[in-house]
Coordinates of C-alpha atoms in Angstrom, one line a residue:
Chain A
X28 CA 76.2 108.3 113.0
X29 CA 78.2 110.5 110.6
X30 CA 79.7 112.4 113.6
X31 CA 80.4 109.2 115.4
X32 CA 82.5 107.8 112.5
X33 CA 84.2 111.2 112.1
X34 CA 85.2 111.0 115.8
X35 CA 86.3 107.4 115.3
X36 CA 88.7 108.3 112.6
X37 CA 90.0 111.3 114.5
X38 CA 90.7 109.3 117.6
X39 CA 92.3 106.5 115.5
X40 CA 94.6 108.8 113.6
X41 CA 95.5 110.6 116.8
X42 CA 96.3 107.3 118.4
X43 CA 98.6 106.1 115.6
X44 CA 100.3 109.5 115.6
X45 CA 101.2 109.5 119.2
X46 CA 101.6 105.7 119.7
X47 CA 105.4 105.7 118.9
X48 CA 106.0 107.8 122.1
X49 CA 105.4 104.8 124.3
X50 CA 106.9 102.0 122.1
X51 CA 110.1 100.1 122.2
X52 CA 111.8 99.2 118.8
X53 CA 110.0 95.8 118.6
X54 CA 106.6 97.3 118.9
X55 CA 107.6 100.0 116.5
X56 CA 108.5 97.4 113.9
X57 CA 105.1 95.7 114.5
X58 CA 103.4 99.1 114.2
X59 CA 105.2 99.8 110.9
X60 CA 104.2 96.3 109.6
X61 CA 100.6 97.1 110.5
X62 CA 100.7 100.4 108.6
X63 CA 102.3 98.9 105.5
X64 CA 100.0 96.0 105.3
X65 CA 97.0 98.2 105.9
X66 CA 98.0 100.3 102.8
X67 CA 98.2 97.1 100.7
X68 CA 94.9 95.8 102.0
X69 CA 93.2 99.1 101.4
X70 CA 94.6 99.2 97.8
X71 CA 93.2 95.7 97.3
X72 CA 89.9 97.0 98.5
X73 CA 90.0 99.6 95.7
X74 CA 90.2 96.7 93.2
X75 CA 88.1 94.1 94.9
X76 CA 85.7 95.9 97.1
X77 CA 85.2 99.1 95.2
X78 CA 85.8 97.8 91.7
X79 CA 84.2 94.4 92.3
X80 CA 87.0 92.6 90.5
X81 CA 88.1 89.3 92.0
X82 CA 91.8 90.1 92.2
X83 CA 93.8 87.3 93.9
X84 CA 97.2 88.4 92.8
X85 CA 97.6 91.7 94.7
X86 CA 100.8 90.6 96.4
X87 CA 102.4 90.8 92.9
X88 CA 101.9 94.6 92.8
X89 CA 103.2 94.9 96.3
X90 CA 106.3 92.9 95.2
X91 CA 106.7 94.9 92.0
X92 CA 107.0 98.1 94.1
X93 CA 109.4 96.5 96.5
X94 CA 111.6 95.1 93.8
X95 CA 111.6 98.4 91.8
X96 CA 113.1 100.2 94.8
X97 CA 115.4 97.4 95.6
X98 CA 116.8 96.9 92.1
X99 CA 117.1 100.6 91.3
X100 CA 118.8 101.3 94.5
X101 CA 121.1 98.3 94.9
X102 CA 121.9 97.4 91.3
X103 CA 121.8 100.9 89.8
X104 CA 122.7 103.0 92.7
X105 CA 119.7 105.4 92.4
X106 CA 118.9 107.2 95.7
X107 CA 115.8 105.6 97.4
X108 CA 113.9 108.8 97.4
X109 CA 114.0 109.0 93.6
X110 CA 112.9 105.3 93.2
X111 CA 109.6 106.0 95.1
X112 CA 107.8 107.6 92.1
X113 CA 108.9 104.7 89.9
X114 CA 107.7 102.3 92.6
X115 CA 104.3 103.7 92.1
X116 CA 104.4 104.1 88.3
X117 CA 105.8 100.8 87.3
X118 CA 103.3 98.7 89.3
X119 CA 100.5 101.0 88.0
X120 CA 101.8 100.5 84.5
X121 CA 101.8 96.8 84.9
X122 CA 98.3 97.1 86.4
X123 CA 97.1 98.7 83.2
X124 CA 98.7 96.4 80.7
X125 CA 97.9 93.2 82.7
X126 CA 94.3 94.3 83.6
X127 CA 93.5 95.7 80.1
X128 CA 92.9 92.4 78.4
X129 CA 91.3 90.6 81.3
X130 CA 88.9 92.9 83.1
X131 CA 86.0 91.7 81.0
X132 CA 86.4 88.2 82.3
X133 CA 83.7 86.8 84.6
X134 CA 84.5 86.8 88.3
X135 CA 86.1 83.3 88.8
X136 CA 88.1 83.5 85.6
X137 CA 89.5 86.8 86.6
X138 CA 90.4 85.3 90.0
X139 CA 92.4 82.5 88.4
X140 CA 94.1 84.8 85.9
X141 CA 95.3 87.1 88.7
X142 CA 96.5 84.0 90.6
X143 CA 98.4 83.2 87.4
X144 CA 100.0 86.6 87.3
X145 CA 101.2 86.2 90.9
X146 CA 102.7 82.8 90.3
X147 CA 104.5 83.9 87.1
X148 CA 105.9 86.9 89.0
X149 CA 107.2 84.9 91.9
X150 CA 108.7 82.3 89.6
X151 CA 110.4 85.0 87.5
X152 CA 111.8 86.6 90.6
X153 CA 113.0 83.3 92.0
X154 CA 114.7 82.4 88.7
X155 CA 116.7 85.6 88.9
X156 CA 115.2 87.2 85.8
X157 CA 117.7 89.3 83.8
X158 CA 120.2 88.7 86.6
X159 CA 118.5 91.5 88.5
X160 CA 116.2 90.0 91.1
X161 CA 118.7 88.0 93.1
X162 CA 117.0 84.6 92.9
X163 CA 115.4 82.9 95.9
X164 CA 117.5 84.9 98.4
X165 CA 116.3 88.2 97.1
X166 CA 118.2 91.5 97.4
X167 CA 119.9 92.9 100.5
X168 CA 121.3 96.2 101.5
X169 CA 118.6 98.7 100.4
X170 CA 119.4 102.2 101.6
X171 CA 116.9 104.5 103.3
X172 CA 115.5 107.7 101.8
X173 CA 117.4 110.9 102.4
X174 CA 115.6 114.2 102.2
X175 CA 117.7 117.5 102.6
X176 CA 120.2 115.7 104.7
X177 CA 117.7 113.9 106.9
X178 CA 117.9 110.1 106.6
X179 CA 115.0 107.9 107.5
X180 CA 117.4 105.7 109.6
X181 CA 115.5 105.1 112.8
X182 CA 112.6 102.8 113.3
X183 CA 110.5 105.8 114.4
X184 CA 111.2 107.7 111.2
X185 CA 110.2 104.7 109.0
X186 CA 107.1 104.4 111.1
X187 CA 106.1 108.0 110.3
X188 CA 107.0 107.4 106.6
X189 CA 104.6 104.4 106.6
X190 CA 102.0 106.5 108.5
X191 CA 102.3 109.2 105.8
X192 CA 101.6 106.7 103.1
X193 CA 98.6 105.3 105.0
X194 CA 97.1 108.8 105.5
X195 CA 97.7 109.5 101.8
X196 CA 95.9 106.2 100.9
X197 CA 92.9 107.1 103.2
X198 CA 92.7 110.5 101.6
X199 CA 92.7 109.0 98.1
X200 CA 90.0 106.5 99.1
X201 CA 87.8 109.2 100.6
X202 CA 88.2 111.3 97.4
X203 CA 87.6 108.2 95.2
X204 CA 84.3 107.6 97.0
X205 CA 83.1 111.1 96.3
X206 CA 84.3 111.2 92.7
X207 CA 82.9 110.4 89.3
X208 CA 85.1 107.4 89.0
X209 CA 84.0 106.1 92.4
X210 CA 80.4 106.4 91.6
X211 CA 81.0 104.7 88.2
X212 CA 82.8 101.8 89.9
X213 CA 80.0 101.4 92.4
X214 CA 77.4 101.3 89.7
X215 CA 79.5 98.8 87.7
X216 CA 79.9 96.6 90.7
X217 CA 76.2 96.5 91.5
X218 CA 75.0 96.0 88.0
X219 CA 77.5 96.2 85.2
X220 CA 75.0 95.7 82.4
X221 CA 72.8 98.5 83.5
X222 CA 75.8 100.7 84.1
X223 CA 77.2 100.0 80.6
X224 CA 73.8 100.6 79.0
X225 CA 73.7 104.2 80.3
X226 CA 77.1 104.8 78.9
X227 CA 79.6 104.1 81.6
X228 CA 82.9 102.9 80.1
X229 CA 83.4 99.7 82.0
X230 CA 86.9 98.9 80.8
X231 CA 88.2 102.4 81.4
X232 CA 87.0 102.5 85.0
X233 CA 88.0 99.0 85.8
X234 CA 91.5 99.4 84.4
X235 CA 91.7 102.7 86.3
X236 CA 90.8 101.0 89.6
X237 CA 93.3 98.2 88.9
X238 CA 96.2 100.6 88.2
X239 CA 95.3 102.8 91.2
X240 CA 95.3 99.8 93.5
X241 CA 98.5 98.6 91.9
X242 CA 100.3 101.9 92.3
X243 CA 99.3 102.3 96.0
X244 CA 100.4 98.7 96.7
X245 CA 103.7 99.5 94.9
X246 CA 104.4 102.4 97.2
X247 CA 103.6 100.2 100.2
X248 CA 106.1 97.7 98.7
X249 CA 108.8 100.4 98.5
X250 CA 108.2 101.2 102.2
X251 CA 108.4 97.5 103.0
X252 CA 111.7 97.2 101.2
X253 CA 113.1 100.3 103.1
X254 CA 111.9 98.9 106.5
X255 CA 113.7 95.6 106.1
X256 CA 116.4 96.8 103.8
X257 CA 115.8 93.5 101.9
X258 CA 113.3 91.9 99.7
X259 CA 112.8 88.2 98.9
X260 CA 110.2 86.3 96.8
X261 CA 108.4 84.6 99.8
X262 CA 107.0 88.0 100.9
X263 CA 105.0 88.3 97.8
X264 CA 103.8 84.8 97.4
X265 CA 100.3 83.7 96.4
X266 CA 99.4 83.0 100.0
X267 CA 99.8 86.7 100.8
X268 CA 97.4 87.6 98.0
X269 CA 94.9 85.1 99.5
X270 CA 95.3 86.9 102.8
X271 CA 94.7 90.4 101.3
X272 CA 91.7 89.1 99.4
X273 CA 90.3 87.5 102.6
X274 CA 90.9 90.6 104.7
X275 CA 88.9 92.7 102.4
X276 CA 86.0 90.3 102.2
X277 CA 86.0 89.4 105.9
X278 CA 86.4 93.0 106.9
X279 CA 83.4 93.9 104.7
X280 CA 85.3 96.2 102.3
X281 CA 85.1 99.2 104.7
X282 CA 88.1 101.0 106.1
X283 CA 87.5 100.0 109.8
X284 CA 86.8 96.4 108.7
X285 CA 90.0 96.2 106.6
X286 CA 92.2 97.7 109.3
X287 CA 90.7 95.3 111.8
X288 CA 91.4 92.4 109.4
X289 CA 95.0 93.5 109.0
X290 CA 95.4 93.8 112.7
X291 CA 94.1 90.2 113.3
X292 CA 96.0 88.6 110.4
X293 CA 99.3 90.3 110.5
X294 CA 99.7 92.0 113.9
X295 CA 98.3 89.4 116.3
X296 CA 100.7 86.6 115.0
X297 CA 103.6 89.0 115.7
X298 CA 102.5 89.6 119.2
X299 CA 101.7 85.9 120.0
X300 CA 104.7 84.2 118.5
X301 CA 103.9 80.9 120.2
X302 CA 100.7 80.9 118.4
X303 CA 102.5 80.9 115.0
X304 CA 102.0 77.3 114.0
X305 CA 98.3 77.5 114.8
X306 CA 98.0 80.8 112.9
X307 CA 96.4 79.7 109.6
X308 CA 94.4 76.9 111.2
X309 CA 92.6 79.4 113.5
X310 CA 92.3 82.0 110.6
X311 CA 90.7 79.4 108.4
X312 CA 88.1 78.6 111.1
X313 CA 87.5 82.3 111.7
X314 CA 87.1 82.9 107.9
X315 CA 84.4 80.2 107.6
X316 CA 82.6 81.3 110.8
X317 CA 82.6 85.0 109.8
X318 CA 81.2 84.2 106.4
X319 CA 78.5 82.0 107.8
X320 CA 77.4 84.4 110.5
X321 CA 78.0 87.7 108.6
X322 CA 78.1 87.0 104.9
X323 CA 78.7 90.7 104.0
X324 CA 81.7 90.9 106.4
X325 CA 82.3 92.1 109.9
X326 CA 81.9 95.8 109.1
X327 CA 80.0 96.1 105.8
X328 CA 80.7 99.2 103.8
X329 CA 78.0 101.7 103.1
X330 CA 78.2 103.7 99.9
X331 CA 77.6 107.5 100.0
X332 CA 74.4 108.9 101.4
X333 CA 71.6 106.8 100.0
X334 CA 68.3 108.4 100.9
X335 CA 66.1 106.4 103.1
X336 CA 63.2 106.1 100.6
X337 CA 65.5 104.3 98.1
X338 CA 66.9 101.9 100.7
X339 CA 63.3 100.7 101.4
Chain B
X6 CA 112.4 61.3 69.1
X7 CA 113.2 59.4 72.2
X8 CA 112.8 62.5 74.4
X9 CA 109.5 63.1 72.7
X10 CA 108.1 59.6 73.3
X11 CA 109.5 59.5 76.9
X12 CA 107.9 62.9 77.7
X13 CA 104.7 61.7 76.0
X14 CA 104.5 58.7 78.4
X15 CA 105.4 60.9 81.4
X16 CA 102.9 63.6 80.3
X17 CA 100.1 61.1 80.0
X18 CA 100.8 59.8 83.5
X19 CA 101.0 63.2 85.1
X20 CA 98.0 64.3 83.0
X21 CA 95.8 61.4 84.3
X22 CA 96.5 62.4 87.9
X23 CA 95.7 66.1 87.1
X24 CA 92.5 64.9 85.4
X25 CA 91.4 62.8 88.4
X26 CA 91.8 65.8 90.7
X27 CA 90.3 68.2 88.1
X28 CA 87.1 66.2 88.0
X29 CA 86.4 67.2 91.6
X30 CA 86.7 70.9 90.8
X31 CA 84.7 70.8 87.7
X32 CA 81.8 68.8 89.1
X33 CA 81.5 71.1 92.1
X34 CA 81.7 74.2 90.0
X35 CA 79.2 72.8 87.6
X36 CA 76.5 72.5 90.2
X37 CA 77.4 75.1 92.8
X38 CA 79.3 77.7 90.7
X39 CA 81.9 77.7 93.4
X40 CA 85.7 77.1 93.3
X41 CA 86.3 74.5 95.9
X42 CA 89.7 75.7 97.1
X43 CA 89.8 73.0 99.7
X44 CA 89.7 70.2 97.2
X45 CA 93.5 70.2 96.6
X46 CA 94.0 69.9 100.4
X47 CA 91.7 66.9 100.5
X48 CA 94.0 65.4 97.8
X49 CA 97.0 66.1 100.0
X50 CA 95.2 64.7 103.0
X51 CA 94.6 61.5 101.0
X52 CA 98.3 61.0 100.6
X53 CA 99.0 61.4 104.4
X54 CA 96.1 59.1 105.4
X55 CA 97.4 56.5 102.9
X56 CA 100.8 56.7 104.4
X57 CA 99.4 56.4 108.0
X58 CA 97.3 53.3 107.0
X59 CA 100.4 51.8 105.5
X60 CA 102.7 52.3 108.5
X61 CA 100.2 52.1 111.4
X62 CA 97.5 49.6 110.3
X63 CA 99.2 47.4 107.8
X64 CA 102.7 47.3 109.4
X65 CA 104.4 48.2 106.1
X66 CA 103.4 45.0 104.3
X67 CA 103.9 45.3 100.5
X68 CA 101.2 43.1 99.2
X69 CA 98.4 43.5 96.7
X70 CA 96.1 43.3 99.7
X71 CA 97.6 46.3 101.4
X72 CA 97.4 48.3 98.2
X73 CA 93.7 47.6 98.0
X74 CA 93.1 48.4 101.7
X75 CA 95.0 51.7 101.4
X76 CA 93.0 52.8 98.3
X77 CA 89.6 51.6 99.7
X78 CA 90.0 53.1 103.2
X79 CA 91.6 56.4 102.0
X80 CA 88.9 56.9 99.4
X81 CA 86.2 56.3 102.0
X82 CA 87.7 58.6 104.5
X83 CA 88.2 61.4 102.0
X84 CA 84.8 61.0 100.5
X85 CA 83.4 61.4 104.0
X86 CA 85.6 64.4 104.6
X87 CA 84.3 66.0 101.4
X88 CA 80.7 65.6 102.4
X89 CA 81.5 67.0 105.9
X90 CA 83.3 70.0 104.2
X91 CA 80.3 70.8 102.1
X92 CA 77.9 70.5 105.1
X93 CA 80.0 72.8 107.3
X94 CA 81.6 75.3 105.0
X95 CA 79.4 75.5 101.9
X96 CA 75.8 74.6 102.6
X97 CA 75.1 77.5 105.0
X98 CA 76.4 79.9 102.3
X99 CA 74.4 78.7 99.4
X100 CA 72.3 81.9 99.3
X101 CA 75.0 84.2 100.3
X102 CA 77.0 86.5 98.0
X103 CA 79.5 84.7 95.7
X104 CA 82.6 86.1 97.4
X105 CA 81.5 84.9 100.8
X106 CA 81.5 81.3 99.6
X107 CA 84.9 81.9 98.0
X108 CA 86.4 83.1 101.3
X109 CA 84.7 80.3 103.2
X110 CA 86.4 77.9 100.7
X111 CA 89.7 79.5 101.2
X112 CA 89.2 79.3 105.0
X113 CA 88.4 75.6 104.7
X114 CA 91.5 75.1 102.6
X115 CA 93.7 76.8 105.3
X116 CA 92.0 74.6 108.0
X117 CA 92.6 71.3 106.2
X118 CA 96.1 72.2 105.1
X119 CA 97.2 73.4 108.5
X120 CA 95.3 70.5 110.2
X121 CA 97.6 68.2 108.2
X122 CA 100.6 70.2 109.3
X123 CA 99.6 70.0 113.0
X124 CA 98.9 66.3 112.8
X125 CA 101.7 65.0 110.6
X126 CA 104.3 67.8 111.1
X127 CA 105.7 70.4 108.7
X128 CA 108.4 68.3 107.2
X129 CA 108.3 66.3 104.0
X130 CA 107.3 62.6 104.4
X131 CA 108.4 59.9 102.0
X132 CA 105.9 57.5 100.6
X133 CA 107.0 53.8 100.5
X134 CA 108.7 52.9 97.2
X135 CA 108.1 49.2 97.3
X136 CA 104.3 49.3 97.7
X137 CA 103.9 48.9 93.9
X138 CA 106.6 46.7 92.4
X139 CA 109.2 48.9 90.8
X140 CA 109.3 47.1 87.5
X141 CA 110.3 49.0 84.4
X142 CA 110.3 48.1 80.8
X143 CA 112.6 49.6 78.1
X144 CA 110.6 49.9 74.9
X145 CA 113.2 51.0 72.3
X146 CA 114.7 53.7 74.4
X147 CA 111.5 54.7 76.2
X148 CA 111.3 53.7 79.8
X149 CA 107.9 52.8 81.1
X150 CA 107.3 51.8 84.7
X151 CA 104.7 49.4 86.0
X152 CA 103.5 52.3 88.2
X153 CA 102.9 54.4 85.2
X154 CA 100.9 51.7 83.6
X155 CA 98.8 51.3 86.7
X156 CA 98.2 55.0 87.0
X157 CA 97.2 55.4 83.4
X158 CA 95.1 52.2 83.3
X159 CA 93.2 52.9 86.5
X160 CA 92.6 56.6 85.8
X161 CA 91.2 55.7 82.3
X162 CA 89.0 53.1 83.9
X163 CA 87.7 55.5 86.5
X164 CA 87.1 58.3 84.0
X165 CA 85.2 56.0 81.6
X166 CA 83.1 54.8 84.4
X167 CA 82.3 58.3 85.5
X168 CA 81.5 59.3 82.0
X169 CA 79.1 56.5 81.6
X170 CA 77.6 57.2 85.0
X171 CA 77.0 60.9 84.1
X172 CA 75.9 60.4 80.6
X173 CA 73.9 57.1 80.7
X174 CA 72.2 56.8 84.1
X175 CA 69.2 58.5 85.6
X176 CA 71.3 59.8 88.5
X177 CA 73.8 61.2 86.0
X178 CA 71.0 63.0 84.1
X179 CA 70.0 64.5 87.4
X180 CA 73.6 65.8 88.0
X181 CA 73.6 67.3 84.5
X182 CA 70.2 68.9 85.0
X183 CA 71.3 70.4 88.3
X184 CA 74.4 71.9 86.7
X185 CA 72.4 73.5 83.9
X186 CA 69.8 75.1 86.1
X187 CA 69.4 74.3 89.8
X188 CA 66.0 75.9 90.2
X189 CA 64.5 74.1 87.2
X190 CA 66.0 70.9 88.4
X191 CA 64.3 71.3 91.7
X192 CA 61.0 71.9 90.0
X193 CA 61.4 68.6 88.1
X194 CA 61.6 66.9 91.4
X195 CA 65.4 66.5 91.7
X196 CA 66.7 66.6 95.2
X197 CA 69.5 69.1 94.6
X198 CA 70.9 68.6 98.1
X199 CA 71.4 65.0 97.4
X200 CA 73.0 65.7 94.1
X201 CA 75.5 68.0 95.8
X202 CA 76.3 65.3 98.4
X203 CA 76.8 62.8 95.6
X204 CA 79.1 65.1 93.8
X205 CA 81.2 65.7 96.8
X206 CA 81.4 62.0 97.4
X207 CA 82.5 61.2 93.8
X208 CA 84.7 64.3 93.5
X209 CA 86.5 63.7 96.7
X210 CA 86.9 60.0 96.1
X211 CA 88.5 60.6 92.7
X212 CA 90.7 63.3 94.3
X213 CA 91.8 60.7 96.9
X214 CA 92.8 58.3 94.2
X215 CA 94.6 61.1 92.5
X216 CA 96.4 62.0 95.7
X217 CA 97.5 58.5 96.3
X218 CA 98.8 58.3 92.7
X219 CA 100.7 61.6 93.2
X220 CA 102.2 60.2 96.4
X221 CA 103.2 57.0 94.7
X222 CA 104.6 58.7 91.7
X223 CA 106.5 61.7 93.3
X224 CA 106.9 60.0 96.7
X225 CA 107.7 63.2 98.6
X226 CA 104.6 64.5 100.3
X227 CA 104.2 67.8 102.1
X228 CA 101.3 69.4 104.0
X229 CA 101.1 72.3 101.5
X230 CA 101.3 70.2 98.3
X231 CA 97.5 70.5 97.9
X232 CA 97.8 74.0 96.7
X233 CA 100.3 73.2 94.0
X234 CA 98.6 70.1 92.6
X235 CA 95.1 71.6 93.3
X236 CA 96.0 74.7 91.3
X237 CA 97.3 72.7 88.4
X238 CA 94.2 70.5 88.5
X239 CA 92.0 73.6 88.6
X240 CA 93.9 75.0 85.6
X241 CA 93.2 71.7 83.8
X242 CA 89.5 72.0 84.6
X243 CA 89.4 75.5 83.2
X244 CA 91.3 74.5 80.0
X245 CA 88.6 71.9 79.5
X246 CA 85.8 74.4 80.2
X247 CA 84.9 74.4 83.8
X248 CA 81.8 72.5 84.6
X249 CA 82.4 70.2 81.7
X250 CA 83.2 66.6 82.9
X251 CA 84.8 65.2 79.7
X252 CA 86.5 68.5 79.4
X253 CA 88.3 68.1 82.7
X254 CA 89.7 64.8 81.5
X255 CA 90.9 66.2 78.3
X256 CA 92.2 69.3 80.0
X257 CA 94.1 67.2 82.5
X258 CA 95.8 65.2 79.8
X259 CA 96.6 68.3 77.8
X260 CA 98.1 70.0 80.8
X261 CA 100.1 67.0 81.8
X262 CA 101.6 66.7 78.2
X263 CA 102.3 70.5 78.1
X264 CA 104.1 70.3 81.5
X265 CA 106.1 67.2 80.5
X266 CA 107.2 68.8 77.2
X267 CA 108.2 72.1 79.0
X268 CA 110.2 70.1 81.5
X269 CA 111.7 68.0 78.7
X270 CA 112.6 70.6 76.2
X271 CA 112.7 74.0 78.0
X272 CA 113.3 73.9 81.8
X273 CA 111.5 72.6 84.8
X274 CA 112.2 75.7 86.8
X275 CA 110.0 77.7 84.5
X276 CA 107.2 75.1 84.3
X277 CA 104.7 77.0 86.5
X278 CA 105.3 80.3 84.7
X279 CA 104.7 78.7 81.3
X280 CA 101.6 76.8 82.5
X281 CA 100.0 80.0 83.8
X282 CA 101.0 82.1 80.8
X283 CA 99.3 79.5 78.6
X284 CA 96.3 79.6 80.9
X285 CA 96.1 83.4 80.8
X286 CA 96.3 83.3 77.0
X287 CA 93.6 80.7 76.8
X288 CA 91.3 82.7 79.1
X289 CA 91.8 85.9 77.1
X290 CA 90.9 84.4 73.8
X291 CA 88.6 81.6 74.8
X292 CA 87.3 82.5 78.3
X293 CA 85.1 79.3 78.5
X294 CA 88.0 77.0 77.9
X295 CA 89.0 75.0 74.9
X296 CA 86.0 72.6 75.1
X297 CA 83.6 74.8 76.8
X298 CA 80.6 76.1 74.9
X299 CA 80.2 79.8 74.3
X300 CA 77.4 80.8 76.5
X301 CA 76.0 84.3 76.9
X302 CA 75.9 85.5 80.5
X303 CA 72.5 85.6 82.0
X304 CA 71.2 89.0 82.9

């Protein structure tokens, strides 16, 4: 089983590495979209699936990263490459200060609070806060990153940039699972009272998960801004947060499940344009059916190597 | 002073609509511990069904009779839709993990919202103006319309009736018992399934009335308006302490007033942001709402 999943990952990564060879620009753009949204969905999985916190405002962190890159590049003329660390740090910082006071809230209250963050963010951006965010139209004309004279101009290079970010995210998630923080989060999610009673600092690890998820989503946002060389408020609306939330739960909070969810929710509608008006209607039915038939998701995650005699 | 009184009247009107919708959320949460995300979309559907009855069945007649027919038929249809929603999307998940039910509710919401779009189209529809006589009175600088009086009066009547039903009748006692402890209520011989059906009938019917009021008051109706008004109503339910029926009424009124004063004194483009900042502050300091009791979480 372990070998099977290792081969699965190997083939998947090999496939997305060589896939651009046979793609025209339209498919390349769709592929990049898949990679970027996969990163955001996986980072939501860190907060929601691994951390067990009902976060329905994740599009805000995605947007914070995108707007960080856009504002610093377009308004202040900073090279895009240098904005990338800030596109991670600023959302991560917001993750800490916003999550700090609320991570103790019960599930549904946390959910509503994060919806609130998302709505405040979108309205602030739409109202052109500090004359920086460009109002409802957003910001245009974002440059591409330039490293040692190489510019990420072509669709292909941006695809590989997004792919690099996805591989980095997968690496972080694998390490998280095998780390002290990952085990602490797992315990907190399963039984937070028992976990706290043996001395796990619930607030610390939850805020950590929030800021890690926020930072990764922010980086994805920066890549998104580079890909379209524009950002606008609709891209980070509350509905997007709902989709990321649903993808993680429907997928079962496992990496293959989440990637499958992103493929179905964001890639299929791009391929079947004529299906666009029916999109959410069909998704809604699919969400209800999946939850009824497989309440733990399509591809439920397993944590670590739990010995058989404990599983019972 | 005039602005203050005017916004007070507007705020109470908006607030009573929020309260009617909030009752649906709070009653469902009380018994099932589930955020019924699809409730707001049923509210939006009520507005569209009301419009269709007006144009297709009644031939656009502006009489008291057509008002009564619209309200009665729409309420019936939405109550039935609410029961159907519970049967299809929530009942199979009663023993499933919490998050599965949340996602199912989100799915139901998307289905209803986009069902409305597929049937009535994506563009804004305008609700008839002359259905309720557009009489206004000027009381010393404060303008009060007949519609506002109707909305306030009828909402108060419905809320008092619901309050009496929940607090003074046997069926109401069963509802309260089921929301305190479902298993104990079952052991006392209460048919919890029937209680849940009752709650969906009452909640959806009140939401339908709220939806028709929203349509009459704002007149422009869109397929996705359920999320906006639903979210506001849900905030109202939380302010009042979710699960608490009188709390939802007070929370709705408070939220309506807050909104009207923000629109009157600050700016309506920031109304959403202010509302949610207030909500977040309330949740940080009083997580069970203003009227909610402090309860220790069960282990």
